[in-house]
Amino acid sequence: MSRSNVLSTDEAIENLISTFNELNSNSIDELHDEPSPLEFMRYVARNTPFVIRGGASSWKACQDWNSAYLLSVMKGQNVNVAVTPYGLVPSAGYEQRKEPFADSDDSNADMPTVPPGEESMVFAKPHYEDQPFEELLEYVARQGADPDFPPDAEVRYAQTRKLSYFSPGAFTDCPRENDNLREEYISLFSDVQKDIPFARIALDKCPDAVNLWIGNSKSVTAMHKDNYENIYVQILGRKHFVLLPSLCHPCVNEQPLKAATYTRGENGMELKIDDTYDEAVPFAIWDPDRPEQNATKFSHLAQPLRVTLNPGDMLYLPAMWYVISQTSFFHYSSITKIG
């Protein structure tokens, strides 16, 4: 090959992403029956997501769960709750979303943002506190449905993330999973399958974590990834996903961000820089729904996949895929993670 025909690094990256887009569909495979372990393994080998419509519709959770049922099981128990202010200063570029996220006006934790009085972007983590389950449930449901609920009220949600987001030497934006459906929500665990059989057989491994997420449309995740094979099960409500393959790393503008955590102060929620960890961790700051903000020279090449889960649906999200998610109204979902 002559020197004149050698591609530059930028040209090679553009060619790689463009070729990937040409060879792969811009929609997600939809199945109406569970795949066999062999069929699932083929998706894992290709690192390709898929949806099973109604794949969990026979689960007791999908048939029985509602507020009254959950209160009958969980009332009187304290649960770990993530709390964040609503309506951060959008200096990190997280202003109003396009559809289907249009009901979210501003950013929350867990999000990259610029703290008041600071110049550098940080990764904002929520404040965590224990609350009675019935208090969490009532708050989340009212905030999602009551038109008189204060629009600037804090956002609360039960999720799987704890305080160990950033481990020294760990170059990942993946939080440690706390397996909450087999721990603090153990009373509800019998309502879901203990594992996903086709995944357990194919990967020859039981789940590392089975997590329950409870929230409303005010809770939006920033783009993130992890090293698990993820299977999401929608139990109630709807959840919207925007997905990008790991090949799109040059598009998402990962930047080293230090961690900051919200704490309760005299004037409400305050964002404070974490001094525990000196090491910054790469985190994606580009959002495909705001393509002009925080873009790289390759961002225009990204072709995100979009999918909405309805009650009873399953989504397989391969390891290291980038994902943004938001709910519609009030919802519960279960996430099975296999490393």
Coordinates of C-alpha atoms in Angstrom, one line a residue:
M1 CA 0.0 0.0 0.0
S2 CA 1.4 3.4 -1.0
R3 CA 1.9 6.0 1.7
S4 CA -0.8 8.1 0.0
N5 CA -3.4 5.4 0.6
V6 CA -2.7 5.0 4.3
L7 CA -5.7 6.3 6.3
S8 CA -5.1 8.8 9.1
T9 CA -6.2 7.9 12.6
D10 CA -9.3 10.0 12.3
E11 CA -10.2 8.6 8.9
A12 CA -9.7 5.0 10.2
I13 CA -12.1 5.7 13.2
E14 CA -14.7 7.3 10.9
N15 CA -14.4 4.3 8.5
L16 CA -14.8 1.8 11.4
I17 CA -17.9 3.5 12.8
S18 CA -19.5 4.0 9.4
T19 CA -18.9 0.4 8.4
F20 CA -20.4 -0.8 11.6
N21 CA -23.5 1.3 11.0
E22 CA -23.8 -0.1 7.4
L23 CA -23.5 -3.7 8.6
N24 CA -25.8 -3.5 11.6
S25 CA -29.5 -2.7 11.9
N26 CA -30.5 0.6 13.5
S27 CA -33.4 -1.2 15.3
I28 CA -33.4 -3.8 18.1
D29 CA -34.5 -7.3 17.4
E30 CA -37.9 -8.1 19.0
L31 CA -38.6 -11.6 20.1
H32 CA -42.0 -13.0 21.2
D33 CA -40.6 -16.1 22.9
E34 CA -37.6 -16.7 25.1
P35 CA -34.5 -17.6 23.1
S36 CA -32.9 -21.0 23.7
P37 CA -29.5 -20.9 25.5
L38 CA -27.8 -21.4 22.1
E39 CA -29.8 -18.5 20.5
F40 CA -29.0 -16.3 23.5
M41 CA -25.3 -17.1 23.3
R42 CA -25.3 -16.0 19.6
Y43 CA -26.5 -12.6 20.7
V44 CA -23.8 -12.5 23.4
A45 CA -21.2 -13.4 20.9
R46 CA -22.3 -10.6 18.6
N47 CA -22.7 -8.2 21.5
T48 CA -26.1 -7.4 20.3
P49 CA -29.2 -6.3 22.3
F50 CA -32.7 -7.7 21.9
V51 CA -36.2 -7.4 23.5
I52 CA -38.5 -10.2 24.5
R53 CA -42.0 -8.7 24.4
G54 CA -44.1 -10.1 27.2
G55 CA -41.2 -12.4 28.3
A56 CA -41.9 -11.9 32.0
S57 CA -45.7 -11.4 31.8
S58 CA -46.3 -14.7 33.7
W59 CA -44.2 -13.6 36.6
K60 CA -46.2 -13.0 39.9
A61 CA -44.6 -9.6 40.1
C62 CA -46.0 -8.6 36.7
Q63 CA -49.4 -9.9 37.6
D64 CA -49.8 -8.8 41.2
W65 CA -47.6 -5.8 42.0
N66 CA -49.3 -2.5 42.7
S67 CA -49.0 0.0 45.5
A68 CA -51.5 -1.9 47.8
Y69 CA -49.7 -5.2 47.3
L70 CA -46.3 -3.7 47.9
L71 CA -47.4 -2.0 51.1
S72 CA -48.9 -5.2 52.4
V73 CA -45.5 -6.8 52.0
M74 CA -43.0 -4.0 52.8
K75 CA -44.9 -1.6 55.2
G76 CA -42.8 -0.8 58.3
Q77 CA -39.5 -1.7 56.7
N78 CA -36.8 0.9 56.0
V79 CA -35.2 1.0 52.6
N80 CA -32.2 2.8 51.1
V81 CA -33.3 5.8 49.1
A82 CA -31.4 8.0 46.7
V83 CA -32.2 11.7 46.9
T84 CA -31.3 14.5 44.6
P85 CA -32.5 18.1 44.0
Y86 CA -34.6 18.6 40.9
G87 CA -33.5 21.2 38.3
L88 CA -29.7 21.5 38.5
V89 CA -28.0 24.4 36.8
P90 CA -27.7 22.9 33.3
S91 CA -24.1 24.0 32.7
A92 CA -23.1 20.5 31.9
G93 CA -25.3 20.5 28.9
Y94 CA -28.2 18.5 30.3
E95 CA -31.1 20.7 29.5
Q96 CA -34.6 19.6 28.3
R97 CA -34.7 16.3 26.4
K98 CA -36.2 15.5 23.2
E99 CA -38.9 12.8 23.0
P100 CA -39.4 10.3 24.6
F101 CA -37.8 12.1 27.5
A102 CA -39.6 15.4 27.1
D103 CA -41.2 15.2 30.5
S104 CA -37.8 15.6 32.1
D105 CA -36.9 19.3 32.3
D106 CA -33.6 19.3 34.0
S107 CA -30.8 17.0 35.2
N108 CA -30.5 15.0 38.3
A109 CA -27.9 12.9 39.9
D110 CA -26.4 10.7 38.6
M111 CA -25.2 13.2 36.1
P112 CA -22.1 15.2 35.1
T113 CA -22.6 18.8 36.1
V114 CA -20.7 21.9 37.2
P115 CA -21.2 22.7 40.9
P116 CA -22.0 26.3 41.9
G117 CA -18.8 28.3 42.2
E118 CA -16.7 25.7 40.4
E119 CA -15.4 25.7 36.8
S120 CA -14.8 22.0 36.3
M121 CA -17.5 19.4 35.6
V122 CA -17.9 16.6 38.2
F123 CA -20.0 13.5 38.4
A124 CA -22.8 14.3 40.8
K125 CA -23.9 11.4 43.1
P126 CA -27.1 11.4 45.0
H127 CA -27.5 11.6 48.8
Y128 CA -28.5 8.3 50.3
E129 CA -30.7 7.9 53.4
D130 CA -33.0 5.3 54.9
Q131 CA -36.7 5.9 54.8
P132 CA -39.8 3.8 55.6
F133 CA -40.9 2.0 52.4
E134 CA -44.4 3.5 52.6
E135 CA -43.0 7.0 52.8
L136 CA -40.9 6.4 49.6
L137 CA -43.8 4.8 47.8
E138 CA -46.2 7.6 48.6
Y139 CA -43.7 10.3 47.6
V140 CA -42.7 8.8 44.3
A141 CA -46.2 8.1 43.3
R142 CA -47.5 11.6 44.2
Q143 CA -44.6 13.3 42.5
G144 CA -45.3 11.4 39.3
A145 CA -49.1 12.0 39.2
D146 CA -50.1 15.0 41.3
P147 CA -50.2 18.2 39.2
D148 CA -50.1 20.2 42.5
F149 CA -46.9 18.6 43.6
P150 CA -44.1 21.3 43.9
P151 CA -42.2 21.2 40.6
D152 CA -38.9 22.1 42.4
A153 CA -39.2 19.3 45.0
E154 CA -36.4 16.9 45.5
V155 CA -36.4 13.6 43.6
R156 CA -36.4 10.3 45.5
Y157 CA -35.9 6.8 44.0
A158 CA -34.9 3.4 45.2
Q159 CA -32.1 2.1 43.0
T160 CA -29.2 -0.3 43.1
R161 CA -26.3 2.1 43.5
K162 CA -24.5 2.7 46.7
L163 CA -21.7 5.0 47.7
S164 CA -18.8 3.1 46.1
Y165 CA -18.9 4.6 42.6
F166 CA -15.3 5.3 42.3
S167 CA -12.7 2.8 43.4
P168 CA -9.0 3.8 43.3
G169 CA -7.4 2.4 40.2
A170 CA -10.8 1.3 38.7
F171 CA -11.2 3.1 35.3
T172 CA -14.9 2.5 35.0
D173 CA -18.1 4.4 35.4
C174 CA -19.8 1.2 36.8
P175 CA -21.1 1.5 40.4
R176 CA -20.9 -1.5 42.7
E177 CA -24.2 -3.4 42.6
N178 CA -25.9 -4.0 46.0
D179 CA -28.2 -6.9 44.9
N180 CA -31.1 -5.2 46.7
L181 CA -33.8 -7.6 45.6
R182 CA -32.1 -10.4 47.4
E183 CA -31.3 -8.3 50.4
E184 CA -33.4 -5.4 51.6
Y185 CA -36.3 -6.4 49.3
I186 CA -36.0 -10.1 50.0
S187 CA -39.7 -10.2 51.0
L188 CA -40.5 -9.5 47.3
F189 CA -37.9 -11.8 45.7
S190 CA -40.2 -14.8 45.5
D191 CA -42.4 -12.8 43.1
V192 CA -39.7 -12.8 40.4
Q193 CA -37.7 -15.6 38.9
K194 CA -34.5 -16.3 40.8
D195 CA -32.6 -16.2 37.6
I196 CA -33.1 -16.0 33.8
P197 CA -32.8 -19.7 32.7
F198 CA -31.6 -19.2 29.1
A199 CA -28.9 -16.8 30.4
R200 CA -27.8 -19.0 33.3
I201 CA -27.5 -22.0 31.1
A202 CA -25.7 -20.2 28.3
L203 CA -23.2 -18.4 30.5
D204 CA -23.0 -21.2 33.0
K205 CA -23.3 -18.7 35.8
C206 CA -25.9 -17.5 38.3
P207 CA -26.7 -13.8 38.6
D208 CA -24.1 -11.6 40.4
A209 CA -26.9 -9.3 41.3
V210 CA -30.7 -9.0 41.1
N211 CA -31.8 -5.4 41.6
L212 CA -35.0 -3.6 42.0
W213 CA -35.5 0.0 40.8
I214 CA -38.4 2.2 41.9
G215 CA -38.9 5.7 40.5
N216 CA -40.9 8.1 38.4
S217 CA -40.3 10.2 35.3
K218 CA -38.2 12.7 37.2
S219 CA -35.3 10.2 37.4
V220 CA -33.1 10.2 34.3
T221 CA -29.7 8.5 34.1
A222 CA -26.8 10.0 32.3
M223 CA -25.1 7.9 29.6
H224 CA -23.1 5.1 31.3
K225 CA -21.9 1.6 30.8
D226 CA -20.9 -1.4 32.9
N227 CA -19.1 -4.7 32.4
Y228 CA -22.2 -6.9 33.1
E229 CA -24.5 -8.8 30.8
N230 CA -27.7 -7.0 31.8
I231 CA -31.3 -8.3 31.5
Y232 CA -33.9 -5.7 32.4
V233 CA -37.5 -6.7 33.2
Q234 CA -40.2 -4.1 33.3
I235 CA -42.8 -4.9 36.0
L236 CA -45.0 -1.8 36.0
G237 CA -45.0 1.4 34.0
R238 CA -42.8 2.1 31.0
K239 CA -39.0 2.6 30.6
H240 CA -37.3 4.3 27.7
F241 CA -33.8 3.4 26.6
V242 CA -31.2 5.0 24.3
L243 CA -28.4 2.6 23.5
L244 CA -25.0 2.9 21.8
P245 CA -22.5 0.1 21.2
S246 CA -19.1 0.3 22.8
L247 CA -17.6 1.0 19.4
C248 CA -19.1 4.5 19.7
H249 CA -16.5 5.4 22.4
P250 CA -15.0 8.1 20.2
C251 CA -18.5 9.7 19.9
V252 CA -19.5 10.0 23.5
N253 CA -16.7 12.3 24.7
E254 CA -15.5 10.5 27.9
Q255 CA -13.8 12.9 30.2
P256 CA -12.1 12.3 33.5
L257 CA -14.5 13.6 36.2
K258 CA -14.0 13.8 39.9
A259 CA -16.9 12.6 42.2
A260 CA -19.2 14.9 44.1
T261 CA -22.0 14.0 46.4
Y262 CA -25.2 15.7 47.4
T263 CA -25.7 16.2 51.2
R264 CA -28.5 17.7 53.2
G265 CA -27.6 21.2 54.3
E266 CA -29.3 24.2 55.9
N267 CA -30.3 25.5 52.4
G268 CA -31.4 22.2 51.0
M269 CA -29.4 19.8 49.0
E270 CA -25.7 20.8 48.5
L271 CA -23.2 19.3 46.1
K272 CA -19.8 18.7 47.7
I273 CA -16.6 17.5 46.1
D274 CA -15.5 14.1 47.4
D275 CA -12.1 14.3 48.9
T276 CA -11.8 10.6 49.5
Y277 CA -10.7 9.8 46.0
D278 CA -8.1 11.9 44.2
E279 CA -8.3 9.9 41.0
A280 CA -10.8 11.1 38.3
V281 CA -12.7 8.5 36.3
P282 CA -13.7 8.7 32.6
F283 CA -17.4 9.4 32.1
A284 CA -19.4 10.2 28.9
I285 CA -20.6 13.8 28.8
W286 CA -22.1 13.7 25.3
D287 CA -25.9 13.1 25.0
P288 CA -27.3 11.9 21.6
D289 CA -30.5 13.9 22.3
R290 CA -28.4 17.1 22.5
P291 CA -26.0 16.3 19.6
E292 CA -24.5 19.8 19.4
Q293 CA -23.4 20.0 23.0
N294 CA -20.2 18.4 24.3
A295 CA -19.7 16.8 20.9
T296 CA -16.5 15.2 19.5
K297 CA -15.5 15.2 15.8
F298 CA -17.1 11.7 15.7
S299 CA -20.4 12.3 17.5
H300 CA -22.3 12.9 14.3
L301 CA -21.6 9.3 13.3
A302 CA -23.4 7.7 16.2
Q303 CA -26.7 6.1 15.4
P304 CA -28.4 5.4 18.8
L305 CA -30.9 2.6 19.2
R306 CA -34.1 3.4 21.0
V307 CA -36.5 1.1 22.7
T308 CA -39.4 1.3 25.2
L309 CA -40.2 -1.5 27.6
N310 CA -43.8 -2.1 28.6
P311 CA -44.9 -4.2 31.6
G312 CA -43.7 -7.8 31.2
D313 CA -41.0 -7.0 28.6
M314 CA -37.4 -8.0 28.9
L315 CA -34.3 -6.3 27.4
Y316 CA -30.9 -7.9 27.0
L317 CA -28.2 -5.1 27.2
P318 CA -24.7 -6.5 26.4
A319 CA -21.7 -5.6 28.5
M320 CA -20.1 -2.3 27.8
W321 CA -22.9 -0.8 25.8
Y322 CA -23.7 2.8 26.6
V323 CA -27.2 3.4 28.0
I324 CA -29.5 6.3 29.0
S325 CA -32.8 5.5 30.6
Q326 CA -35.9 7.2 31.9
T327 CA -39.3 6.1 33.1
S328 CA -42.8 7.2 32.2
F329 CA -44.8 8.0 35.4
F330 CA -44.4 5.5 38.3
H331 CA -42.6 2.2 37.7
Y332 CA -40.8 -0.8 39.0
S333 CA -38.2 -2.8 37.2
S334 CA -35.9 -5.7 37.9
I335 CA -32.3 -5.9 36.6
T336 CA -30.4 -9.2 36.5
K337 CA -26.6 -8.7 36.1
I338 CA -24.2 -11.5 35.2
G339 CA -20.5 -10.7 35.1

